[in-house]
PDB file of C-alpha atoms in Angstrom:
ATOM      1  CA  UNK A   1       5.599 -16.848  -3.125  1.00  0.00           C
ATOM      2  CA  UNK A   2       4.009 -13.793  -3.976  1.00  0.00           C
ATOM      3  CA  UNK A   3       5.998 -10.597  -4.903  1.00  0.00           C
ATOM      4  CA  UNK A   4       5.360  -7.327  -3.321  1.00  0.00           C
ATOM      5  CA  UNK A   5       5.111  -4.774  -6.549  1.00  0.00           C
ATOM      6  CA  UNK A   6       7.372  -1.931  -6.661  1.00  0.00           C
ATOM      7  CA  UNK A   7      10.215  -3.300  -4.343  1.00  0.00           C
ATOM      8  CA  UNK A   8      13.643  -2.540  -5.193  1.00  0.00           C
ATOM      9  CA  UNK A   9      14.798  -6.290  -5.050  1.00  0.00           C
ATOM     10  CA  UNK A  10      11.643  -7.536  -6.715  1.00  0.00           C
ATOM     11  CA  UNK A  11      11.940 -10.586  -4.536  1.00  0.00           C
ATOM     12  CA  UNK A  12      10.528  -9.377  -1.188  1.00  0.00           C
ATOM     13  CA  UNK A  13       8.034 -11.783   0.264  1.00  0.00           C
ATOM     14  CA  UNK A  14       4.455 -11.087   0.813  1.00  0.00           C
ATOM     15  CA  UNK A  15       3.055  -9.828   4.399  1.00  0.00           C
ATOM     16  CA  UNK A  16       2.191 -13.376   5.359  1.00  0.00           C
ATOM     17  CA  UNK A  17       5.632 -14.709   4.732  1.00  0.00           C
ATOM     18  CA  UNK A  18       7.199 -11.895   6.588  1.00  0.00           C
ATOM     19  CA  UNK A  19       5.043 -12.790   9.473  1.00  0.00           C
ATOM     20  CA  UNK A  20       5.970 -16.353   9.451  1.00  0.00           C
ATOM     21  CA  UNK A  21       9.774 -15.680   9.137  1.00  0.00           C
ATOM     22  CA  UNK A  22       9.461 -13.045  11.838  1.00  0.00           C
ATOM     23  CA  UNK A  23       7.933 -15.573  14.156  1.00  0.00           C
ATOM     24  CA  UNK A  24      10.784 -17.796  13.199  1.00  0.00           C
ATOM     25  CA  UNK A  25      13.484 -15.260  14.318  1.00  0.00           C
ATOM     26  CA  UNK A  26      14.664 -14.211  10.854  1.00  0.00           C
ATOM     27  CA  UNK A  27      16.241 -10.777  11.385  1.00  0.00           C
ATOM     28  CA  UNK A  28      15.511  -9.901   7.595  1.00  0.00           C
ATOM     29  CA  UNK A  29      11.852 -10.220   8.598  1.00  0.00           C
ATOM     30  CA  UNK A  30      12.317  -7.564  11.313  1.00  0.00           C
ATOM     31  CA  UNK A  31      13.801  -5.132   8.845  1.00  0.00           C
ATOM     32  CA  UNK A  32      10.956  -5.797   6.367  1.00  0.00           C
ATOM     33  CA  UNK A  33       8.360  -5.521   9.116  1.00  0.00           C
ATOM     34  CA  UNK A  34       9.835  -2.043  10.267  1.00  0.00           C
ATOM     35  CA  UNK A  35      10.057  -0.782   6.681  1.00  0.00           C
ATOM     36  CA  UNK A  36       6.375  -1.737   5.998  1.00  0.00           C
ATOM     37  CA  UNK A  37       4.700  -0.936   9.121  1.00  0.00           C
ATOM     38  CA  UNK A  38       6.764   1.613  11.220  1.00  0.00           C
ATOM     39  CA  UNK A  39       4.800   4.331   9.701  1.00  0.00           C
ATOM     40  CA  UNK A  40       1.505   3.003  10.890  1.00  0.00           C
ATOM     41  CA  UNK A  41       2.794   2.330  14.307  1.00  0.00           C
ATOM     42  CA  UNK A  42       4.430   5.861  14.436  1.00  0.00           C
ATOM     43  CA  UNK A  43       1.145   7.431  13.246  1.00  0.00           C
ATOM     44  CA  UNK A  44      -0.796   5.836  16.152  1.00  0.00           C
ATOM     45  CA  UNK A  45       1.939   7.243  18.566  1.00  0.00           C
ATOM     46  CA  UNK A  46       1.804  10.692  17.095  1.00  0.00           C
ATOM     47  CA  UNK A  47      -2.128  10.641  17.335  1.00  0.00           C
ATOM     48  CA  UNK A  48      -1.640   9.879  21.157  1.00  0.00           C
ATOM     49  CA  UNK A  49       1.298  12.282  21.965  1.00  0.00           C
ATOM     50  CA  UNK A  50       1.855  14.569  19.050  1.00  0.00           C
ATOM     51  CA  UNK A  51       5.048  14.577  16.838  1.00  0.00           C
ATOM     52  CA  UNK A  52       8.327  14.324  18.725  1.00  0.00           C
ATOM     53  CA  UNK A  53      10.502  12.046  20.779  1.00  0.00           C
ATOM     54  CA  UNK A  54       7.574  10.540  22.649  1.00  0.00           C
ATOM     55  CA  UNK A  55       6.035   9.133  19.495  1.00  0.00           C
ATOM     56  CA  UNK A  56       9.470   7.993  18.304  1.00  0.00           C
ATOM     57  CA  UNK A  57      10.110   6.291  21.640  1.00  0.00           C
ATOM     58  CA  UNK A  58       6.981   4.380  21.497  1.00  0.00           C
ATOM     59  CA  UNK A  59       7.607   3.434  17.872  1.00  0.00           C
ATOM     60  CA  UNK A  60      11.018   2.047  18.857  1.00  0.00           C
ATOM     61  CA  UNK A  61       9.641   0.192  22.048  1.00  0.00           C
ATOM     62  CA  UNK A  62       6.935  -1.472  19.740  1.00  0.00           C
ATOM     63  CA  UNK A  63       9.458  -3.121  17.503  1.00  0.00           C
ATOM     64  CA  UNK A  64      11.748  -4.118  20.417  1.00  0.00           C
ATOM     65  CA  UNK A  65       8.864  -5.554  22.391  1.00  0.00           C
ATOM     66  CA  UNK A  66       7.525  -7.420  19.205  1.00  0.00           C
ATOM     67  CA  UNK A  67      11.023  -8.958  18.355  1.00  0.00           C
ATOM     68  CA  UNK A  68      11.877  -9.823  21.944  1.00  0.00           C
ATOM     69  CA  UNK A  69       8.408 -11.345  22.493  1.00  0.00           C
ATOM     70  CA  UNK A  70       8.122 -13.007  18.947  1.00  0.00           C
ATOM     71  CA  UNK A  71       7.583 -16.552  20.563  1.00  0.00           C
ATOM     72  CA  UNK A  72       4.111 -15.349  21.519  1.00  0.00           C
ATOM     73  CA  UNK A  73       3.189 -14.336  17.922  1.00  0.00           C
ATOM     74  CA  UNK A  74       0.993 -16.720  16.015  1.00  0.00           C
ATOM     75  CA  UNK A  75       1.288 -15.912  12.432  1.00  0.00           C
ATOM     76  CA  UNK A  76      -1.658 -18.256  11.540  1.00  0.00           C
ATOM     77  CA  UNK A  77      -3.946 -16.581  14.142  1.00  0.00           C
ATOM     78  CA  UNK A  78      -3.445 -12.942  12.969  1.00  0.00           C
ATOM     79  CA  UNK A  79      -1.419 -10.883  10.804  1.00  0.00           C
ATOM     80  CA  UNK A  80       1.750  -9.322  11.880  1.00  0.00           C
ATOM     81  CA  UNK A  81       0.631  -5.689  11.535  1.00  0.00           C
ATOM     82  CA  UNK A  82      -2.409  -6.500  13.691  1.00  0.00           C
ATOM     83  CA  UNK A  83      -0.109  -7.813  16.178  1.00  0.00           C
ATOM     84  CA  UNK A  84       2.135  -4.657  16.080  1.00  0.00           C
ATOM     85  CA  UNK A  85      -0.911  -2.395  16.349  1.00  0.00           C
ATOM     86  CA  UNK A  86      -2.003  -4.427  19.591  1.00  0.00           C
ATOM     87  CA  UNK A  87       1.614  -3.866  21.075  1.00  0.00           C
ATOM     88  CA  UNK A  88       1.590  -0.335  20.048  1.00  0.00           C
ATOM     89  CA  UNK A  89      -1.809   0.178  22.144  1.00  0.00           C
ATOM     90  CA  UNK A  90      -0.146  -1.379  25.205  1.00  0.00           C
ATOM     91  CA  UNK A  91       3.002   0.891  24.794  1.00  0.00           C
ATOM     92  CA  UNK A  92       0.802   4.107  24.308  1.00  0.00           C
ATOM     93  CA  UNK A  93      -1.212   2.964  27.481  1.00  0.00           C
ATOM     94  CA  UNK A  94       1.922   2.339  29.550  1.00  0.00           C
ATOM     95  CA  UNK A  95       3.321   5.630  28.488  1.00  0.00           C
ATOM     96  CA  UNK A  96       0.273   7.483  29.497  1.00  0.00           C
ATOM     97  CA  UNK A  97       0.147   5.607  32.920  1.00  0.00           C
ATOM     98  CA  UNK A  98       4.016   6.399  33.497  1.00  0.00           C
ATOM     99  CA  UNK A  99       3.226  10.212  32.720  1.00  0.00           C
ATOM    100  CA  UNK A 100       0.278  10.231  35.030  1.00  0.00           C
ATOM    101  CA  UNK A 101       2.267   8.476  37.851  1.00  0.00           C
ATOM    102  CA  UNK A 102       5.104  10.921  37.402  1.00  0.00           C
ATOM    103  CA  UNK A 103       2.601  13.903  37.310  1.00  0.00           C
ATOM    104  CA  UNK A 104       0.993  12.649  40.627  1.00  0.00           C
ATOM    105  CA  UNK A 105       4.233  12.054  42.297  1.00  0.00           C
ATOM    106  CA  UNK A 106       5.530  15.487  41.394  1.00  0.00           C
ATOM    107  CA  UNK A 107       2.411  16.848  42.599  1.00  0.00           C
ATOM    108  CA  UNK A 108       2.656  15.056  45.920  1.00  0.00           C
ATOM    109  CA  UNK A 109       6.279  16.149  46.559  1.00  0.00           C
ATOM    110  CA  UNK A 110       5.417  19.755  45.847  1.00  0.00           C
ATOM    111  CA  UNK A 111       2.316  19.672  48.210  1.00  0.00           C
ATOM    112  CA  UNK A 112       4.623  18.152  50.907  1.00  0.00           C
ATOM    113  CA  UNK A 113       7.361  20.645  50.328  1.00  0.00           C
ATOM    114  CA  UNK A 114       4.848  23.473  50.374  1.00  0.00           C
ATOM    115  CA  UNK A 115       3.190  22.368  53.604  1.00  0.00           C
ATOM    116  CA  UNK A 116       6.220  22.820  55.519  1.00  0.00           C
ATOM    117  CA  UNK A 117       6.448  25.912  57.705  1.00  0.00           C
ATOM    118  CA  UNK A 118       7.877  28.862  55.683  1.00  0.00           C
ATOM    119  CA  UNK A 119       7.284  27.458  52.294  1.00  0.00           C
ATOM    120  CA  UNK A 120       9.270  25.391  50.047  1.00  0.00           C
ATOM    121  CA  UNK A 121      12.363  27.474  49.791  1.00  0.00           C
ATOM    122  CA  UNK A 122      13.333  28.078  53.306  1.00  0.00           C
ATOM    123  CA  UNK A 123      15.875  26.276  55.547  1.00  0.00           C
ATOM    124  CA  UNK A 124      13.030  24.110  56.574  1.00  0.00           C
ATOM    125  CA  UNK A 125      12.180  22.518  53.234  1.00  0.00           C
ATOM    126  CA  UNK A 126      12.028  18.899  52.888  1.00  0.00           C
ATOM    127  CA  UNK A 127      15.047  17.843  50.819  1.00  0.00           C
ATOM    128  CA  UNK A 128      13.647  14.555  50.124  1.00  0.00           C
ATOM    129  CA  UNK A 129      10.693  15.945  48.415  1.00  0.00           C
ATOM    130  CA  UNK A 130      12.604  18.560  46.568  1.00  0.00           C
ATOM    131  CA  UNK A 131      14.932  15.794  45.362  1.00  0.00           C
ATOM    132  CA  UNK A 132      11.782  13.878  43.979  1.00  0.00           C
ATOM    133  CA  UNK A 133      10.714  16.956  42.221  1.00  0.00           C
ATOM    134  CA  UNK A 134      14.209  17.525  40.677  1.00  0.00           C
ATOM    135  CA  UNK A 135      14.449  13.842  39.775  1.00  0.00           C
ATOM    136  CA  UNK A 136      11.168  13.703  38.108  1.00  0.00           C
ATOM    137  CA  UNK A 137      11.892  16.832  36.189  1.00  0.00           C
ATOM    138  CA  UNK A 138      15.344  15.459  35.026  1.00  0.00           C
ATOM    139  CA  UNK A 139      13.769  12.387  33.827  1.00  0.00           C
ATOM    140  CA  UNK A 140      11.783  14.572  31.464  1.00  0.00           C
ATOM    141  CA  UNK A 141      14.945  15.697  29.748  1.00  0.00           C
ATOM    142  CA  UNK A 142      16.486  12.164  29.453  1.00  0.00           C
ATOM    143  CA  UNK A 143      16.442  10.691  25.951  1.00  0.00           C
ATOM    144  CA  UNK A 144      15.800   7.026  25.056  1.00  0.00           C
ATOM    145  CA  UNK A 145      16.916   4.433  25.970  1.00  0.00           C
ATOM    146  CA  UNK A 146      18.288   6.059  29.029  1.00  0.00           C
ATOM    147  CA  UNK A 147      14.922   7.000  30.423  1.00  0.00           C
ATOM    148  CA  UNK A 148      13.160   3.848  29.886  1.00  0.00           C
ATOM    149  CA  UNK A 149      16.086   1.987  31.555  1.00  0.00           C
ATOM    150  CA  UNK A 150      16.015   4.200  34.593  1.00  0.00           C
ATOM    151  CA  UNK A 151      12.246   3.855  34.848  1.00  0.00           C
ATOM    152  CA  UNK A 152      12.671   0.200  34.501  1.00  0.00           C
ATOM    153  CA  UNK A 153      15.241   0.116  37.305  1.00  0.00           C
ATOM    154  CA  UNK A 154      13.736   2.485  39.756  1.00  0.00           C
ATOM    155  CA  UNK A 155      10.020   2.456  39.056  1.00  0.00           C
ATOM    156  CA  UNK A 156       9.615  -1.231  38.160  1.00  0.00           C
ATOM    157  CA  UNK A 157      12.461  -2.439  40.399  1.00  0.00           C
ATOM    158  CA  UNK A 158      13.842  -4.584  37.762  1.00  0.00           C
ATOM    159  CA  UNK A 159      17.418  -5.841  38.007  1.00  0.00           C
ATOM    160  CA  UNK A 160      20.058  -5.068  35.226  1.00  0.00           C
ATOM    161  CA  UNK A 161      19.716  -8.573  33.823  1.00  0.00           C
ATOM    162  CA  UNK A 162      15.913  -8.246  33.820  1.00  0.00           C
ATOM    163  CA  UNK A 163      16.254  -4.883  32.155  1.00  0.00           C
ATOM    164  CA  UNK A 164      18.647  -6.390  29.463  1.00  0.00           C
ATOM    165  CA  UNK A 165      16.149  -9.139  28.658  1.00  0.00           C
ATOM    166  CA  UNK A 166      13.171  -6.590  28.538  1.00  0.00           C
ATOM    167  CA  UNK A 167      14.923  -4.136  25.993  1.00  0.00           C
ATOM    168  CA  UNK A 168      17.205  -6.780  24.188  1.00  0.00           C
ATOM    169  CA  UNK A 169      20.016  -4.426  25.011  1.00  0.00           C
ATOM    170  CA  UNK A 170      23.361  -6.020  26.003  1.00  0.00           C
ATOM    171  CA  UNK A 171      23.904  -6.104  29.905  1.00  0.00           C
ATOM    172  CA  UNK A 172      27.041  -3.948  29.698  1.00  0.00           C
ATOM    173  CA  UNK A 173      25.192  -1.282  27.731  1.00  0.00           C
ATOM    174  CA  UNK A 174      22.487  -1.271  30.444  1.00  0.00           C
ATOM    175  CA  UNK A 175      24.945  -0.965  33.361  1.00  0.00           C
ATOM    176  CA  UNK A 176      26.949   1.874  31.552  1.00  0.00           C
ATOM    177  CA  UNK A 177      23.480   3.726  30.590  1.00  0.00           C
ATOM    178  CA  UNK A 178      22.515   3.569  34.426  1.00  0.00           C
ATOM    179  CA  UNK A 179      25.892   4.646  35.659  1.00  0.00           C
ATOM    180  CA  UNK A 180      26.076   7.659  33.206  1.00  0.00           C
ATOM    181  CA  UNK A 181      22.414   8.659  33.810  1.00  0.00           C
ATOM    182  CA  UNK A 182      22.910   8.476  37.672  1.00  0.00           C
ATOM    183  CA  UNK A 183      25.993  10.603  37.578  1.00  0.00           C
ATOM    184  CA  UNK A 184      24.114  13.187  35.555  1.00  0.00           C
ATOM    185  CA  UNK A 185      21.295  13.134  37.890  1.00  0.00           C
ATOM    186  CA  UNK A 186      23.519  13.533  40.865  1.00  0.00           C
ATOM    187  CA  UNK A 187      25.250  16.426  39.436  1.00  0.00           C
ATOM    188  CA  UNK A 188      21.758  18.105  38.724  1.00  0.00           C
ATOM    189  CA  UNK A 189      20.453  17.336  42.303  1.00  0.00           C
ATOM    190  CA  UNK A 190      23.645  18.868  43.730  1.00  0.00           C
ATOM    191  CA  UNK A 191      23.428  21.961  41.665  1.00  0.00           C
ATOM    192  CA  UNK A 192      19.841  22.461  41.967  1.00  0.00           C
ATOM    193  CA  UNK A 193      19.832  21.784  45.667  1.00  0.00           C
ATOM    194  CA  UNK A 194      22.565  24.133  46.317  1.00  0.00           C
ATOM    195  CA  UNK A 195      20.699  26.806  44.388  1.00  0.00           C
ATOM    196  CA  UNK A 196      17.681  26.043  46.321  1.00  0.00           C
ATOM    197  CA  UNK A 197      19.291  26.311  49.712  1.00  0.00           C
ATOM    198  CA  UNK A 198      21.441  29.453  48.886  1.00  0.00           C
TER     199      UNK A 198
END
């Protein structure tokens, strides 16, 4: 086995061996993969979104997706970093599609609210449209993994079990994240709704 020069232990495997062990489900290989290629993946995400939480979220999603989907990785067909780059491209495209969908929904809700007689801040306001605007705005303030979980639950209509399988998080964690996030959203909607109708 070839050794990677400059490693602390002096016994870390080469990239090809990391790929084989990753495909076999070796958790140490996941740690090595993150150590070696997270910078490259994060760099792609930063170029797409700029530095900040969006790039960090995509980086995390890439490694979660790679690990949970490792049965599809064929180390003899392509190197692990190339596979990670491919996943990263998909995650970036997914994130842009979600952003665009949220933007269109918010614009449609605002247009619908403003089309009511008297404008959006009178007693005749469409509360459902207003609530959608507030909900989309609140989603923009959620961190990960809460935002991703809520999007999977409400925009992709996945069950709690499906979300747990997709994200690799325990089912109990998924349920508690959804419960706490919905409580936060309900409080926000009640406060903002009361201010809107005051």
